[in-house]
GROMACS .gro file of C-alpha atoms in nm:
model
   77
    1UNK     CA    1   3.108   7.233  -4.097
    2UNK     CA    2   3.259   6.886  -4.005
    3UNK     CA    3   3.068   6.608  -4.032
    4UNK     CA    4   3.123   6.241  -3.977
    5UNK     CA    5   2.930   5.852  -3.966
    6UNK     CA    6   2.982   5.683  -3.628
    7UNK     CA    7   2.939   5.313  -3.658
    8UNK     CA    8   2.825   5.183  -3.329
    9UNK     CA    9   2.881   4.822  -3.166
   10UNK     CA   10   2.666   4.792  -2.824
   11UNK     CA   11   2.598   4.512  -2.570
   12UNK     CA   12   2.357   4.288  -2.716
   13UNK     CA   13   1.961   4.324  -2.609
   14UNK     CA   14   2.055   4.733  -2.601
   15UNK     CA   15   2.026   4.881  -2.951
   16UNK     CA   16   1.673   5.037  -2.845
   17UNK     CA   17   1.812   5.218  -2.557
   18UNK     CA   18   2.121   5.350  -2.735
   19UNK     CA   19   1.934   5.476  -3.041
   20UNK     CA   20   1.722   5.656  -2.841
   21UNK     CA   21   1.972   5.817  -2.609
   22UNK     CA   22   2.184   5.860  -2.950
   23UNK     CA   23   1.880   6.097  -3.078
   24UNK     CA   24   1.872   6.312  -2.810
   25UNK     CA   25   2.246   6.431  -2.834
   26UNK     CA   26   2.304   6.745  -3.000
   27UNK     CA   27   2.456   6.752  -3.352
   28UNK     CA   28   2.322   6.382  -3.451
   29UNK     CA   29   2.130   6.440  -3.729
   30UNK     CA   30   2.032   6.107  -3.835
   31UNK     CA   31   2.080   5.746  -3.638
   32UNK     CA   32   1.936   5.343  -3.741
   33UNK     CA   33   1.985   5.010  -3.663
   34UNK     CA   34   2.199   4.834  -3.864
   35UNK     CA   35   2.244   4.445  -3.938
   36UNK     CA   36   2.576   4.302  -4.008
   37UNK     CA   37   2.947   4.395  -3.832
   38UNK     CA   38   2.814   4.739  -3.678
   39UNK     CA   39   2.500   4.778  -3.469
   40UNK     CA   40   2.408   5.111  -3.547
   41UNK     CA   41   2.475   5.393  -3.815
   42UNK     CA   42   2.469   5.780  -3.707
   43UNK     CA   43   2.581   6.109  -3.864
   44UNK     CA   44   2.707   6.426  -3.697
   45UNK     CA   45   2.745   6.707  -3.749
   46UNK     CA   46   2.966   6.999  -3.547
   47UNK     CA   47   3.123   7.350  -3.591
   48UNK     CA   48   3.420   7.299  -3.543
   49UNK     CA   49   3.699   6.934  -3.611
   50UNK     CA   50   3.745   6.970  -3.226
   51UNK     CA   51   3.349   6.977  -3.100
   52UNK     CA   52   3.319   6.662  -3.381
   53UNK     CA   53   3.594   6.483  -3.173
   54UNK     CA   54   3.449   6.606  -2.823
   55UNK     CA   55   3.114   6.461  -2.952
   56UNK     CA   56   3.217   6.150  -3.052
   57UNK     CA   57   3.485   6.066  -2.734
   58UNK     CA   58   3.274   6.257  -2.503
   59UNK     CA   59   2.884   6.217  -2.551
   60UNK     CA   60   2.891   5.897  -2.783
   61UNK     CA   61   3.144   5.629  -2.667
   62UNK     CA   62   3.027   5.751  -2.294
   63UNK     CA   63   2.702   5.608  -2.345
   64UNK     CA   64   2.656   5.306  -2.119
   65UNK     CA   65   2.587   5.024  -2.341
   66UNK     CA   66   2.799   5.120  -2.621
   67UNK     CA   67   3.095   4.908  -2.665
   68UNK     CA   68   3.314   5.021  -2.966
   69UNK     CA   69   3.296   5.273  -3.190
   70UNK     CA   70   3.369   5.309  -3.583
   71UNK     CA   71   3.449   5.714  -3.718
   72UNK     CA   72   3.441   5.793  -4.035
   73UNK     CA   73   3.538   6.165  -4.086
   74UNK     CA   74   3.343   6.306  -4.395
   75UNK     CA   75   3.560   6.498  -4.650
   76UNK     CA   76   3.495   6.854  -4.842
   77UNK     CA   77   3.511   6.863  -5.193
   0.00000   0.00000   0.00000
């Protein structure tokens, strides 16, 4: 199961909304705020590399206040 950290850079005065609307998106299993370069911190979590991908470029940098995003695609041992 693929799984990934998404570090999030939104428009200032926003965090609040974005975390919440973060929550509510299927497959996020955990989301904070964050101080220094990135705003906020999330992990996913998909079935398949593709649905990971479709998450992240579909439900998460679609979000209105979010301006970039960071992912970092979590490895198997």
């Amino acid at each position: 199961m693929p799984k990934a950290y998404v570090l999030i850079n939104v428009e200032s005065g926003s965090e609040d909304i974005v975390l919440s609307e973060l929550r509510s998106i299927r497959g996020v299993e955990d989301a904070y705020f964050s101080y220094g370069v990135y705003d906020i911190i999330s992990k996913i979590k998909a079935d398949t590399m593709e649905q990971l991908k479709d998450m992240v470029t579909r439900n998460i940098r679609t979000l209105s206040k979010v301006r970039s995003t960071l992912t970092l695609i979590m490895m198997e041992e």
